[in-house]
PDB file of C-alpha atoms in Angstrom:
ATOM      1  CA  UNK O  20      -6.667  11.812  45.779  1.00 41.00           C
ATOM      2  CA  UNK O  21      -7.935  10.554  42.443  1.00 45.00           C
ATOM      3  CA  UNK O  22      -4.545  10.997  40.750  1.00 47.00           C
ATOM      4  CA  UNK O  23      -3.687  12.366  37.299  1.00 47.00           C
ATOM      5  CA  UNK O  24      -5.398  11.202  34.098  1.00 47.00           C
ATOM      6  CA  UNK O  25      -4.098   7.784  33.058  1.00 45.00           C
ATOM      7  CA  UNK O  26      -2.799   8.896  29.639  1.00 49.00           C
ATOM      8  CA  UNK O  27      -0.833  11.722  31.258  1.00 47.00           C
ATOM      9  CA  UNK O  28       0.530   9.468  33.988  1.00 46.00           C
ATOM     10  CA  UNK O  29       1.764   7.016  31.357  1.00 49.00           C
ATOM     11  CA  UNK O  30       3.713   9.711  29.523  1.00 51.00           C
ATOM     12  CA  UNK O  31       7.517   9.205  29.503  1.00 48.00           C
ATOM     13  CA  UNK O  32       8.506   9.036  33.183  1.00 63.00           C
ATOM     14  CA  UNK O  33      10.398  11.097  34.632  1.00 71.00           C
ATOM     15  CA  UNK O  34      13.260  12.734  32.711  1.00 77.00           C
ATOM     16  CA  UNK O  35      16.739  13.485  34.103  1.00 79.00           C
ATOM     17  CA  UNK O  36      15.822  16.917  35.486  1.00 81.00           C
ATOM     18  CA  UNK O  37      12.709  15.555  37.161  1.00 80.00           C
ATOM     19  CA  UNK O  38      14.580  12.619  38.693  1.00 83.00           C
ATOM     20  CA  UNK O  39      17.286  14.962  39.986  1.00 85.00           C
ATOM     21  CA  UNK O  40      14.722  17.243  41.617  1.00 84.00           C
ATOM     22  CA  UNK O  41      12.862  14.273  43.128  1.00 84.00           C
ATOM     23  CA  UNK O  42      16.139  13.001  44.631  1.00 88.00           C
ATOM     24  CA  UNK O  43      16.888  16.483  46.019  1.00 85.00           C
ATOM     25  CA  UNK O  44      13.436  16.518  47.568  1.00 82.00           C
ATOM     26  CA  UNK O  45      14.149  13.160  49.239  1.00 86.00           C
ATOM     27  CA  UNK O  46      17.525  14.455  50.477  1.00 87.00           C
ATOM     28  CA  UNK O  47      15.703  17.363  52.139  1.00 83.00           C
ATOM     29  CA  UNK O  48      13.449  14.978  54.024  1.00 86.00           C
ATOM     30  CA  UNK O  49      10.834  14.509  51.343  1.00 83.00           C
ATOM     31  CA  UNK O  50       9.182  17.905  51.867  1.00 85.00           C
ATOM     32  CA  UNK O  51       9.811  21.399  50.497  1.00 83.00           C
ATOM     33  CA  UNK O  52       8.110  24.656  51.461  1.00 85.00           C
ATOM     34  CA  UNK O  53       6.338  26.290  48.521  1.00 84.00           C
ATOM     35  CA  UNK O  54       7.927  29.669  49.239  1.00 83.00           C
ATOM     36  CA  UNK O  55      11.393  28.049  49.038  1.00 83.00           C
ATOM     37  CA  UNK O  56      10.958  26.737  45.494  1.00 83.00           C
ATOM     38  CA  UNK O  57      13.231  28.399  42.949  1.00 84.00           C
ATOM     39  CA  UNK O  58      11.610  29.733  39.792  1.00 85.00           C
ATOM     40  CA  UNK O  59      13.522  27.281  37.546  1.00 83.00           C
ATOM     41  CA  UNK O  60      12.333  24.331  39.635  1.00 84.00           C
ATOM     42  CA  UNK O  61       8.632  25.193  39.647  1.00 84.00           C
ATOM     43  CA  UNK O  62       7.771  23.747  36.154  1.00 87.00           C
ATOM     44  CA  UNK O  63       9.638  20.533  37.036  1.00 84.00           C
ATOM     45  CA  UNK O  64       7.795  20.245  40.342  1.00 84.00           C
ATOM     46  CA  UNK O  65       4.472  20.859  38.607  1.00 85.00           C
ATOM     47  CA  UNK O  66       5.293  18.032  36.203  1.00 83.00           C
ATOM     48  CA  UNK O  67       6.090  15.697  39.128  1.00 83.00           C
ATOM     49  CA  UNK O  68       2.764  16.671  40.691  1.00 84.00           C
ATOM     50  CA  UNK O  69       0.912  15.849  37.468  1.00 81.00           C
ATOM     51  CA  UNK O  70       2.709  12.530  37.215  1.00 76.00           C
ATOM     52  CA  UNK O  71       1.863  11.700  40.827  1.00 77.00           C
ATOM     53  CA  UNK O  72       5.340  11.470  42.335  1.00 81.00           C
ATOM     54  CA  UNK O  73       4.826  14.669  44.329  1.00 84.00           C
ATOM     55  CA  UNK O  74       1.787  16.107  46.109  1.00 83.00           C
ATOM     56  CA  UNK O  75       1.197  19.766  46.935  1.00 83.00           C
ATOM     57  CA  UNK O  76      -0.576  21.442  49.777  1.00 80.00           C
ATOM     58  CA  UNK O  77      -1.110  25.155  50.245  1.00 76.00           C
ATOM     59  CA  UNK O  78       2.346  25.699  51.719  1.00 82.00           C
ATOM     60  CA  UNK O  79       4.552  22.759  50.682  1.00 85.00           C
ATOM     61  CA  UNK O  80       5.438  19.945  48.288  1.00 86.00           C
ATOM     62  CA  UNK O  81       5.842  16.323  49.481  1.00 87.00           C
ATOM     63  CA  UNK O  82       7.375  13.278  47.792  1.00 83.00           C
ATOM     64  CA  UNK O  83       5.114  10.291  47.071  1.00 82.00           C
ATOM     65  CA  UNK O  84       6.423   6.717  47.052  1.00 81.00           C
ATOM     66  CA  UNK O  85       6.846   5.429  43.492  1.00 79.00           C
ATOM     67  CA  UNK O  86       5.521   2.129  44.822  1.00 76.00           C
ATOM     68  CA  UNK O  87       2.114   3.731  45.439  1.00 67.00           C
ATOM     69  CA  UNK O  88       2.134   5.277  41.986  1.00 67.00           C
ATOM     70  CA  UNK O  89       3.004   1.922  40.404  1.00 70.00           C
ATOM     71  CA  UNK O  90       0.180   0.178  42.256  1.00 68.00           C
ATOM     72  CA  UNK O  91      -2.363   2.815  41.276  1.00 68.00           C
ATOM     73  CA  UNK O  92      -1.368   2.804  37.615  1.00 67.00           C
ATOM     74  CA  UNK O  93      -1.417  -0.992  37.524  1.00 68.00           C
ATOM     75  CA  UNK O  94      -4.932  -1.024  38.948  1.00 69.00           C
ATOM     76  CA  UNK O  95      -6.104   1.611  36.477  1.00 69.00           C
ATOM     77  CA  UNK O  96      -4.543  -0.257  33.565  1.00 66.00           C
ATOM     78  CA  UNK O  97      -6.243  -3.487  34.577  1.00 71.00           C
ATOM     79  CA  UNK O  98      -9.533  -1.639  34.944  1.00 71.00           C
ATOM     80  CA  UNK O  99      -9.174  -0.009  31.543  1.00 73.00           C
ATOM     81  CA  UNK O 100      -8.197  -3.316  29.927  1.00 69.00           C
ATOM     82  CA  UNK O 101     -11.304  -4.929  31.418  1.00 70.00           C
ATOM     83  CA  UNK O 102     -13.512  -2.155  30.064  1.00 72.00           C
ATOM     84  CA  UNK O 103     -11.943  -2.474  26.618  1.00 70.00           C
ATOM     85  CA  UNK O 104     -12.434  -6.235  26.601  1.00 66.00           C
ATOM     86  CA  UNK O 105     -16.084  -5.809  27.565  1.00 65.00           C
ATOM     87  CA  UNK O 106     -16.515  -3.262  24.804  1.00 71.00           C
ATOM     88  CA  UNK O 107     -14.829  -5.540  22.270  1.00 67.00           C
ATOM     89  CA  UNK O 108     -17.153  -8.384  23.247  1.00 63.00           C
ATOM     90  CA  UNK O 109     -20.175  -6.112  22.840  1.00 67.00           C
ATOM     91  CA  UNK O 110     -19.234  -4.816  19.378  1.00 66.00           C
ATOM     92  CA  UNK O 111     -21.207  -7.484  17.476  1.00 66.00           C
ATOM     93  CA  UNK O 112     -24.320  -6.475  19.430  1.00 66.00           C
ATOM     94  CA  UNK O 113     -23.668  -2.754  19.077  1.00 66.00           C
ATOM     95  CA  UNK O 114     -23.218  -3.097  15.313  1.00 67.00           C
ATOM     96  CA  UNK O 115     -25.750  -5.863  14.910  1.00 65.00           C
ATOM     97  CA  UNK O 116     -28.383  -3.656  13.302  1.00 68.00           C
ATOM     98  CA  UNK O 117     -25.951  -2.296  10.735  1.00 69.00           C
ATOM     99  CA  UNK O 118     -24.575  -5.772  10.062  1.00 66.00           C
ATOM    100  CA  UNK O 119     -28.043  -7.130   9.467  1.00 68.00           C
ATOM    101  CA  UNK O 120     -28.873  -4.234   7.150  1.00 71.00           C
ATOM    102  CA  UNK O 121     -25.659  -4.838   5.167  1.00 63.00           C
ATOM    103  CA  UNK O 122     -26.320  -8.562   4.841  1.00 64.00           C
ATOM    104  CA  UNK O 123     -29.910  -7.885   3.773  1.00 67.00           C
ATOM    105  CA  UNK O 124     -29.002  -5.272   1.179  1.00 68.00           C
ATOM    106  CA  UNK O 125     -25.846  -7.024  -0.058  1.00 59.00           C
ATOM    107  CA  UNK O 126     -26.216 -10.707   0.718  1.00 58.00           C
ATOM    108  CA  UNK O 127     -23.128 -12.828   0.330  1.00 55.00           C
ATOM    109  CA  UNK O 128     -23.163 -14.872  -2.882  1.00 54.00           C
ATOM    110  CA  UNK O 129     -24.568 -18.298  -2.340  1.00 50.00           C
ATOM    111  CA  UNK O 130     -21.994 -21.057  -2.704  1.00 47.00           C
ATOM    112  CA  UNK O 131     -21.807 -21.908  -6.379  1.00 51.00           C
ATOM    113  CA  UNK O 132     -19.156 -24.596  -6.388  1.00 59.00           C
ATOM    114  CA  UNK O 133     -15.464 -24.114  -7.074  1.00 79.00           C
ATOM    115  CA  UNK O 134     -16.105 -21.940 -10.160  1.00 82.00           C
ATOM    116  CA  UNK O 135     -18.849 -19.369 -10.719  1.00 87.00           C
ATOM    117  CA  UNK O 136     -19.150 -17.672 -14.111  1.00 87.00           C
ATOM    118  CA  UNK O 137     -20.760 -14.234 -14.404  1.00 87.00           C
ATOM    119  CA  UNK O 138     -21.699 -12.572 -17.686  1.00 84.00           C
ATOM    120  CA  UNK O 139     -22.870  -9.137 -16.512  1.00 84.00           C
ATOM    121  CA  UNK O 140     -20.111  -6.541 -16.540  1.00 83.00           C
ATOM    122  CA  UNK O 141     -21.635  -4.410 -13.777  1.00 84.00           C
ATOM    123  CA  UNK O 142     -22.071  -7.449 -11.561  1.00 87.00           C
ATOM    124  CA  UNK O 143     -18.488  -8.517 -12.248  1.00 86.00           C
ATOM    125  CA  UNK O 144     -17.179  -5.072 -11.243  1.00 85.00           C
ATOM    126  CA  UNK O 145     -19.361  -5.065  -8.127  1.00 86.00           C
ATOM    127  CA  UNK O 146     -18.152  -8.516  -7.097  1.00 88.00           C
ATOM    128  CA  UNK O 147     -14.492  -7.546  -7.645  1.00 87.00           C
ATOM    129  CA  UNK O 148     -14.929  -4.343  -5.598  1.00 86.00           C
ATOM    130  CA  UNK O 149     -16.478  -6.356  -2.806  1.00 87.00           C
ATOM    131  CA  UNK O 150     -13.679  -8.922  -2.830  1.00 88.00           C
ATOM    132  CA  UNK O 151     -11.113  -6.121  -2.599  1.00 86.00           C
ATOM    133  CA  UNK O 152     -12.967  -4.414   0.265  1.00 85.00           C
ATOM    134  CA  UNK O 153     -13.014  -7.710   2.194  1.00 86.00           C
ATOM    135  CA  UNK O 154      -9.378  -8.576   1.464  1.00 87.00           C
ATOM    136  CA  UNK O 155      -6.793  -7.903   4.143  1.00 86.00           C
ATOM    137  CA  UNK O 156      -3.383  -8.840   2.808  1.00 88.00           C
ATOM    138  CA  UNK O 157      -2.626  -9.034  -0.909  1.00 92.00           C
ATOM    139  CA  UNK O 158      -3.983  -8.632  -4.402  1.00 93.00           C
ATOM    140  CA  UNK O 159      -2.199 -10.094  -7.418  1.00 95.00           C
ATOM    141  CA  UNK O 160      -3.253  -8.766 -10.810  1.00 93.00           C
ATOM    142  CA  UNK O 161      -2.111  -9.579 -14.327  1.00 93.00           C
ATOM    143  CA  UNK O 162      -3.290  -7.259 -17.120  1.00 91.00           C
ATOM    144  CA  UNK O 163      -1.975  -8.326 -20.536  1.00 88.00           C
ATOM    145  CA  UNK O 164      -4.178  -5.887 -22.517  1.00 85.00           C
ATOM    146  CA  UNK O 165      -4.601  -2.098 -22.352  1.00 83.00           C
ATOM    147  CA  UNK O 166      -7.146  -0.874 -19.813  1.00 82.00           C
ATOM    148  CA  UNK O 167      -9.509   1.994 -20.667  1.00 83.00           C
ATOM    149  CA  UNK O 168      -9.021   5.324 -18.905  1.00 82.00           C
ATOM    150  CA  UNK O 169     -12.314   4.942 -17.023  1.00 82.00           C
ATOM    151  CA  UNK O 170     -11.246   1.502 -15.817  1.00 82.00           C
ATOM    152  CA  UNK O 171      -7.909   2.842 -14.598  1.00 86.00           C
ATOM    153  CA  UNK O 172      -9.611   5.655 -12.677  1.00 86.00           C
ATOM    154  CA  UNK O 173     -11.972   3.169 -11.046  1.00 85.00           C
ATOM    155  CA  UNK O 174      -9.035   0.901 -10.205  1.00 86.00           C
ATOM    156  CA  UNK O 175      -7.250   3.765  -8.455  1.00 87.00           C
ATOM    157  CA  UNK O 176     -10.340   4.568  -6.393  1.00 87.00           C
ATOM    158  CA  UNK O 177     -10.419   0.964  -5.194  1.00 86.00           C
ATOM    159  CA  UNK O 178      -6.708   0.179  -4.962  1.00 89.00           C
ATOM    160  CA  UNK O 179      -5.397   3.190  -3.038  1.00 88.00           C
ATOM    161  CA  UNK O 180      -7.593   2.653   0.066  1.00 88.00           C
ATOM    162  CA  UNK O 181      -6.482  -0.994   0.084  1.00 86.00           C
ATOM    163  CA  UNK O 182      -2.835   0.068   0.009  1.00 86.00           C
ATOM    164  CA  UNK O 183      -3.382   2.695   2.716  1.00 84.00           C
ATOM    165  CA  UNK O 184      -4.798   0.133   5.105  1.00 81.00           C
ATOM    166  CA  UNK O 185      -1.706  -2.016   4.724  1.00 82.00           C
ATOM    167  CA  UNK O 186      -2.555  -4.302   1.816  1.00 86.00           C
ATOM    168  CA  UNK O 187      -0.068  -5.218  -0.900  1.00 90.00           C
ATOM    169  CA  UNK O 188      -0.675  -5.052  -4.657  1.00 92.00           C
ATOM    170  CA  UNK O 189       1.518  -6.595  -7.343  1.00 93.00           C
ATOM    171  CA  UNK O 190       0.591  -5.971 -10.973  1.00 94.00           C
ATOM    172  CA  UNK O 191       1.916  -7.309 -14.271  1.00 94.00           C
ATOM    173  CA  UNK O 192       1.611  -5.412 -17.580  1.00 92.00           C
ATOM    174  CA  UNK O 193       2.937  -6.098 -21.043  1.00 87.00           C
ATOM    175  CA  UNK O 194       5.835  -3.939 -22.230  1.00 80.00           C
ATOM    176  CA  UNK O 195       3.368  -2.015 -24.419  1.00 79.00           C
ATOM    177  CA  UNK O 196       2.099  -0.377 -21.225  1.00 82.00           C
ATOM    178  CA  UNK O 197       5.178   1.846 -21.303  1.00 77.00           C
ATOM    179  CA  UNK O 198       3.613   3.618 -24.309  1.00 77.00           C
ATOM    180  CA  UNK O 199       0.222   4.161 -22.608  1.00 81.00           C
ATOM    181  CA  UNK O 200       0.066   7.436 -20.645  1.00 83.00           C
ATOM    182  CA  UNK O 201      -2.978   6.336 -18.634  1.00 86.00           C
ATOM    183  CA  UNK O 202      -1.352   3.102 -17.561  1.00 88.00           C
ATOM    184  CA  UNK O 203       1.895   4.879 -16.710  1.00 86.00           C
ATOM    185  CA  UNK O 204       0.016   7.406 -14.554  1.00 87.00           C
ATOM    186  CA  UNK O 205      -1.855   4.606 -12.784  1.00 89.00           C
ATOM    187  CA  UNK O 206       1.322   2.609 -12.167  1.00 89.00           C
ATOM    188  CA  UNK O 207       3.173   5.682 -10.875  1.00 87.00           C
ATOM    189  CA  UNK O 208       0.393   6.485  -8.392  1.00 88.00           C
ATOM    190  CA  UNK O 209       0.118   2.903  -7.162  1.00 88.00           C
ATOM    191  CA  UNK O 210       3.903   2.715  -6.807  1.00 86.00           C
ATOM    192  CA  UNK O 211       3.973   5.903  -4.745  1.00 85.00           C
ATOM    193  CA  UNK O 212       1.582   4.255  -2.312  1.00 83.00           C
ATOM    194  CA  UNK O 213       3.644   1.065  -1.955  1.00 85.00           C
ATOM    195  CA  UNK O 214       2.343  -1.120  -4.796  1.00 87.00           C
ATOM    196  CA  UNK O 215       4.622  -2.925  -7.242  1.00 89.00           C
ATOM    197  CA  UNK O 216       4.161  -2.926 -11.018  1.00 90.00           C
ATOM    198  CA  UNK O 217       6.350  -4.879 -13.449  1.00 90.00           C
ATOM    199  CA  UNK O 218       6.337  -5.472 -17.186  1.00 86.00           C
ATOM    200  CA  UNK O 219       6.523  -8.859 -18.854  1.00 87.00           C
ATOM    201  CA  UNK O 220       7.145  -9.104 -22.587  1.00 80.00           C
ATOM    202  CA  UNK O 221       5.733 -12.586 -23.097  1.00 83.00           C
ATOM    203  CA  UNK O 222       2.199 -13.997 -23.151  1.00 87.00           C
ATOM    204  CA  UNK O 223       0.372 -14.339 -19.847  1.00 90.00           C
ATOM    205  CA  UNK O 224      -3.247 -14.676 -18.808  1.00 87.00           C
ATOM    206  CA  UNK O 225      -5.473 -12.055 -17.261  1.00 90.00           C
ATOM    207  CA  UNK O 226      -6.257 -12.719 -13.597  1.00 92.00           C
ATOM    208  CA  UNK O 227      -6.945 -11.195 -10.200  1.00 93.00           C
ATOM    209  CA  UNK O 228      -6.216 -13.043  -6.969  1.00 94.00           C
ATOM    210  CA  UNK O 229      -7.483 -11.834  -3.588  1.00 94.00           C
ATOM    211  CA  UNK O 230      -5.644 -12.957  -0.442  1.00 92.00           C
ATOM    212  CA  UNK O 231      -4.780 -16.180  -2.302  1.00 91.00           C
ATOM    213  CA  UNK O 232      -8.253 -17.559  -1.632  1.00 91.00           C
ATOM    214  CA  UNK O 233     -10.313 -16.267  -4.596  1.00 92.00           C
ATOM    215  CA  UNK O 234      -9.184 -15.785  -8.191  1.00 92.00           C
ATOM    216  CA  UNK O 235     -10.945 -14.057 -11.073  1.00 92.00           C
ATOM    217  CA  UNK O 236     -10.057 -15.060 -14.614  1.00 90.00           C
ATOM    218  CA  UNK O 237     -11.457 -14.220 -18.018  1.00 86.00           C
ATOM    219  CA  UNK O 238     -14.148 -16.695 -19.048  1.00 81.00           C
ATOM    220  CA  UNK O 239     -14.561 -15.637 -22.672  1.00 74.00           C
ATOM    221  CA  UNK O 240     -12.939 -13.725 -25.528  1.00 72.00           C
ATOM    222  CA  UNK O 241     -14.121 -10.364 -24.148  1.00 70.00           C
ATOM    223  CA  UNK O 242     -14.338  -8.665 -20.750  1.00 67.00           C
ATOM    224  CA  UNK O 243     -18.056  -9.300 -20.336  1.00 76.00           C
ATOM    225  CA  UNK O 244     -17.647 -12.678 -18.646  1.00 85.00           C
ATOM    226  CA  UNK O 245     -15.483 -13.754 -15.741  1.00 88.00           C
ATOM    227  CA  UNK O 246     -14.968 -16.902 -13.711  1.00 88.00           C
ATOM    228  CA  UNK O 247     -14.682 -16.575  -9.924  1.00 91.00           C
ATOM    229  CA  UNK O 248     -12.569 -19.458  -8.652  1.00 90.00           C
ATOM    230  CA  UNK O 249     -12.530 -20.508  -5.003  1.00 90.00           C
ATOM    231  CA  UNK O 250     -11.363 -24.126  -5.192  1.00 89.00           C
ATOM    232  CA  UNK O 251      -8.031 -24.131  -3.269  1.00 90.00           C
ATOM    233  CA  UNK O 252      -6.063 -26.314  -5.691  1.00 90.00           C
ATOM    234  CA  UNK O 253      -7.138 -24.198  -8.671  1.00 90.00           C
ATOM    235  CA  UNK O 254      -6.311 -20.954  -6.847  1.00 91.00           C
ATOM    236  CA  UNK O 255      -2.900 -22.337  -5.860  1.00 92.00           C
ATOM    237  CA  UNK O 256      -2.200 -23.209  -9.501  1.00 91.00           C
ATOM    238  CA  UNK O 257      -3.090 -19.669 -10.612  1.00 91.00           C
ATOM    239  CA  UNK O 258      -0.948 -18.142  -7.869  1.00 93.00           C
ATOM    240  CA  UNK O 259       2.001 -20.330  -8.909  1.00 92.00           C
ATOM    241  CA  UNK O 260       1.524 -19.198 -12.506  1.00 92.00           C
ATOM    242  CA  UNK O 261       1.527 -15.559 -11.421  1.00 93.00           C
ATOM    243  CA  UNK O 262       4.636 -16.004  -9.273  1.00 93.00           C
ATOM    244  CA  UNK O 263       6.497 -17.624 -12.186  1.00 92.00           C
ATOM    245  CA  UNK O 264       5.587 -14.710 -14.455  1.00 92.00           C
ATOM    246  CA  UNK O 265       6.513 -12.219 -11.729  1.00 92.00           C
ATOM    247  CA  UNK O 266      10.013 -13.677 -11.495  1.00 91.00           C
ATOM    248  CA  UNK O 267      10.452 -13.290 -15.259  1.00 88.00           C
ATOM    249  CA  UNK O 268       9.116  -9.722 -15.304  1.00 87.00           C
ATOM    250  CA  UNK O 269      11.255  -6.627 -14.867  1.00 83.00           C
ATOM    251  CA  UNK O 270      10.796  -3.683 -12.555  1.00 81.00           C
ATOM    252  CA  UNK O 271      10.277  -0.188 -13.938  1.00 75.00           C
ATOM    253  CA  UNK O 272      10.772   3.120 -12.141  1.00 71.00           C
ATOM    254  CA  UNK O 273       7.198   4.249 -12.689  1.00 73.00           C
ATOM    255  CA  UNK O 274       7.280   6.914 -10.020  1.00 59.00           C
ATOM    256  CA  UNK O 275      10.464   8.505 -11.347  1.00 51.00           C
ATOM    257  CA  UNK O 276      10.519  11.479 -13.700  1.00 46.00           C
ATOM    258  CA  UNK O 277       9.000  10.610 -17.073  1.00 48.00           C
ATOM    259  CA  UNK O 278       9.136   6.841 -16.358  1.00 48.00           C
ATOM    260  CA  UNK O 279       7.700   5.650 -19.664  1.00 44.00           C
ATOM    261  CA  UNK O 280       6.696   8.451 -21.981  1.00 47.00           C
ATOM    262  CA  UNK O 281      10.334   9.050 -22.880  1.00 61.00           C
ATOM    263  CA  UNK O 282      11.353   5.418 -23.398  1.00 70.00           C
ATOM    264  CA  UNK O 283      10.695   5.273 -27.184  1.00 72.00           C
ATOM    265  CA  UNK O 284      12.368   8.655 -27.648  1.00 72.00           C
ATOM    266  CA  UNK O 285      15.416   7.574 -25.659  1.00 75.00           C
ATOM    267  CA  UNK O 286      15.618   4.387 -27.705  1.00 78.00           C
ATOM    268  CA  UNK O 287      15.500   6.471 -30.884  1.00 75.00           C
ATOM    269  CA  UNK O 288      18.271   8.787 -29.705  1.00 75.00           C
ATOM    270  CA  UNK O 289      20.526   5.880 -28.800  1.00 78.00           C
ATOM    271  CA  UNK O 290      19.855   4.071 -32.081  1.00 78.00           C
ATOM    272  CA  UNK O 291      20.685   7.261 -33.971  1.00 75.00           C
ATOM    273  CA  UNK O 292      24.049   7.282 -32.160  1.00 75.00           C
ATOM    274  CA  UNK O 293      24.772   3.873 -33.670  1.00 77.00           C
ATOM    275  CA  UNK O 294      24.180   1.765 -30.552  1.00 80.00           C
ATOM    276  CA  UNK O 295      23.094  -1.827 -30.992  1.00 83.00           C
ATOM    277  CA  UNK O 296      19.919  -3.279 -29.567  1.00 83.00           C
ATOM    278  CA  UNK O 297      21.906  -4.907 -26.759  1.00 84.00           C
ATOM    279  CA  UNK O 298      23.746  -1.671 -25.969  1.00 82.00           C
ATOM    280  CA  UNK O 299      20.449   0.224 -25.833  1.00 81.00           C
ATOM    281  CA  UNK O 300      19.042  -2.337 -23.396  1.00 79.00           C
ATOM    282  CA  UNK O 301      22.118  -2.041 -21.177  1.00 79.00           C
ATOM    283  CA  UNK O 302      22.062   1.757 -21.251  1.00 75.00           C
ATOM    284  CA  UNK O 303      18.356   1.958 -20.320  1.00 72.00           C
ATOM    285  CA  UNK O 304      18.411  -0.850 -17.785  1.00 70.00           C
ATOM    286  CA  UNK O 305      15.821  -2.886 -19.712  1.00 73.00           C
ATOM    287  CA  UNK O 306      15.957  -6.424 -20.991  1.00 76.00           C
ATOM    288  CA  UNK O 307      17.003  -6.912 -24.606  1.00 79.00           C
ATOM    289  CA  UNK O 308      13.658  -8.581 -25.237  1.00 79.00           C
ATOM    290  CA  UNK O 309      11.777  -5.499 -24.048  1.00 77.00           C
ATOM    291  CA  UNK O 310      13.884  -3.197 -26.202  1.00 80.00           C
ATOM    292  CA  UNK O 311      13.318  -5.509 -29.179  1.00 82.00           C
ATOM    293  CA  UNK O 312       9.556  -5.266 -28.644  1.00 79.00           C
ATOM    294  CA  UNK O 313       9.780  -1.460 -28.572  1.00 79.00           C
ATOM    295  CA  UNK O 314      11.904  -1.431 -31.715  1.00 83.00           C
ATOM    296  CA  UNK O 315       9.527  -3.728 -33.597  1.00 82.00           C
ATOM    297  CA  UNK O 316       6.573  -1.423 -32.883  1.00 78.00           C
ATOM    298  CA  UNK O 317       8.585   1.677 -33.731  1.00 80.00           C
ATOM    299  CA  UNK O 318       9.806   0.242 -37.040  1.00 81.00           C
ATOM    300  CA  UNK O 319       6.226  -0.501 -38.042  1.00 80.00           C
ATOM    301  CA  UNK O 320       5.160   2.993 -37.024  1.00 79.00           C
ATOM    302  CA  UNK O 321       7.973   4.782 -38.900  1.00 79.00           C
ATOM    303  CA  UNK O 322       8.437   2.319 -41.759  1.00 81.00           C
ATOM    304  CA  UNK O 323      12.134   2.061 -40.985  1.00 80.00           C
ATOM    305  CA  UNK O 324      14.297  -0.627 -42.619  1.00 80.00           C
ATOM    306  CA  UNK O 325      17.330  -0.365 -40.301  1.00 79.00           C
ATOM    307  CA  UNK O 326      17.907   0.579 -36.691  1.00 76.00           C
ATOM    308  CA  UNK O 327      19.929   3.651 -37.626  1.00 74.00           C
ATOM    309  CA  UNK O 328      17.195   4.783 -40.027  1.00 77.00           C
ATOM    310  CA  UNK O 329      14.651   4.345 -37.236  1.00 79.00           C
ATOM    311  CA  UNK O 330      16.672   6.546 -34.919  1.00 74.00           C
ATOM    312  CA  UNK O 331      17.122   9.141 -37.646  1.00 75.00           C
ATOM    313  CA  UNK O 332      13.384   9.202 -38.457  1.00 76.00           C
ATOM    314  CA  UNK O 333      12.452   9.487 -34.798  1.00 72.00           C
ATOM    315  CA  UNK O 334      14.724  12.514 -34.493  1.00 65.00           C
ATOM    316  CA  UNK O 335      12.855  14.314 -37.298  1.00 63.00           C
ATOM    317  CA  UNK O 336      14.440  13.000 -40.450  1.00 57.00           C
ATOM    318  CA  UNK O 337      12.468  12.595 -43.672  1.00 48.00           C
ATOM    319  CA  UNK O 338      11.836   9.369 -45.525  1.00 45.00           C
ATOM    320  CA  UNK O 339      13.596   9.035 -48.861  1.00 42.00           C
TER     321      UNK O 339
END
């Protein structure tokens, strides 16, 4: 007898009804005539046959020693484990042709010292995408300036697969991001997939850090040059800087209903009710510094002289 398929035999073994029937079979001498089986017992007996605890002939069922079943399964498991190990060892050879083609078409960058500066935007984006595809654990990103819509769409295409395969992403934005619909949509989507996005209303530097072994920082006044840093001490310093900023930043419920688009309007409504800046911050669960930054931008936009006037203007009032 070859026995049942291994995956089936390793299914949960046996349940209460099956154990009870097996014990009844033993009490009857370990054998039961097929024509004496009750209709309710037949599915349970068939399950015991599939598992291997019972055998069937044309006219009867017979109990099988669990010891024999255990020995057979153990042998099959060891055999399967050996086959899997052999297959694992052969994977480099099986995929060798594809690996060679990849390395030929996309050779790894030659060592360029602890810092390599690139000035081509397409090459920078390609290098960042490759670093993310090769990362396994964590990406830290600090974005102090607004990102274009196209850049946010590209970021989502790259970030979501990383999150789905178990990676972690932590991102810092300035408080102004709460007024940017594209950034809010990006942050909400990343948050839904397990990423974390906070806002920090103080200066910080742009950077990306992959698995804490490679950092990318801005190398000029624009986005057309970037420095790729691999020197461990320098990377550690950048990671420490990010972690300090992360502790000072505040969490935002991006994935909640209307997480940011309504923040200025809610501030305006509360100011129109006569609440102070501190009271507004408490009511909205934001820091007073973040609310102050919102208010400063709103006052410039509406030309308001007082907080109450700002709230009144935001609710549709006219300037004198």
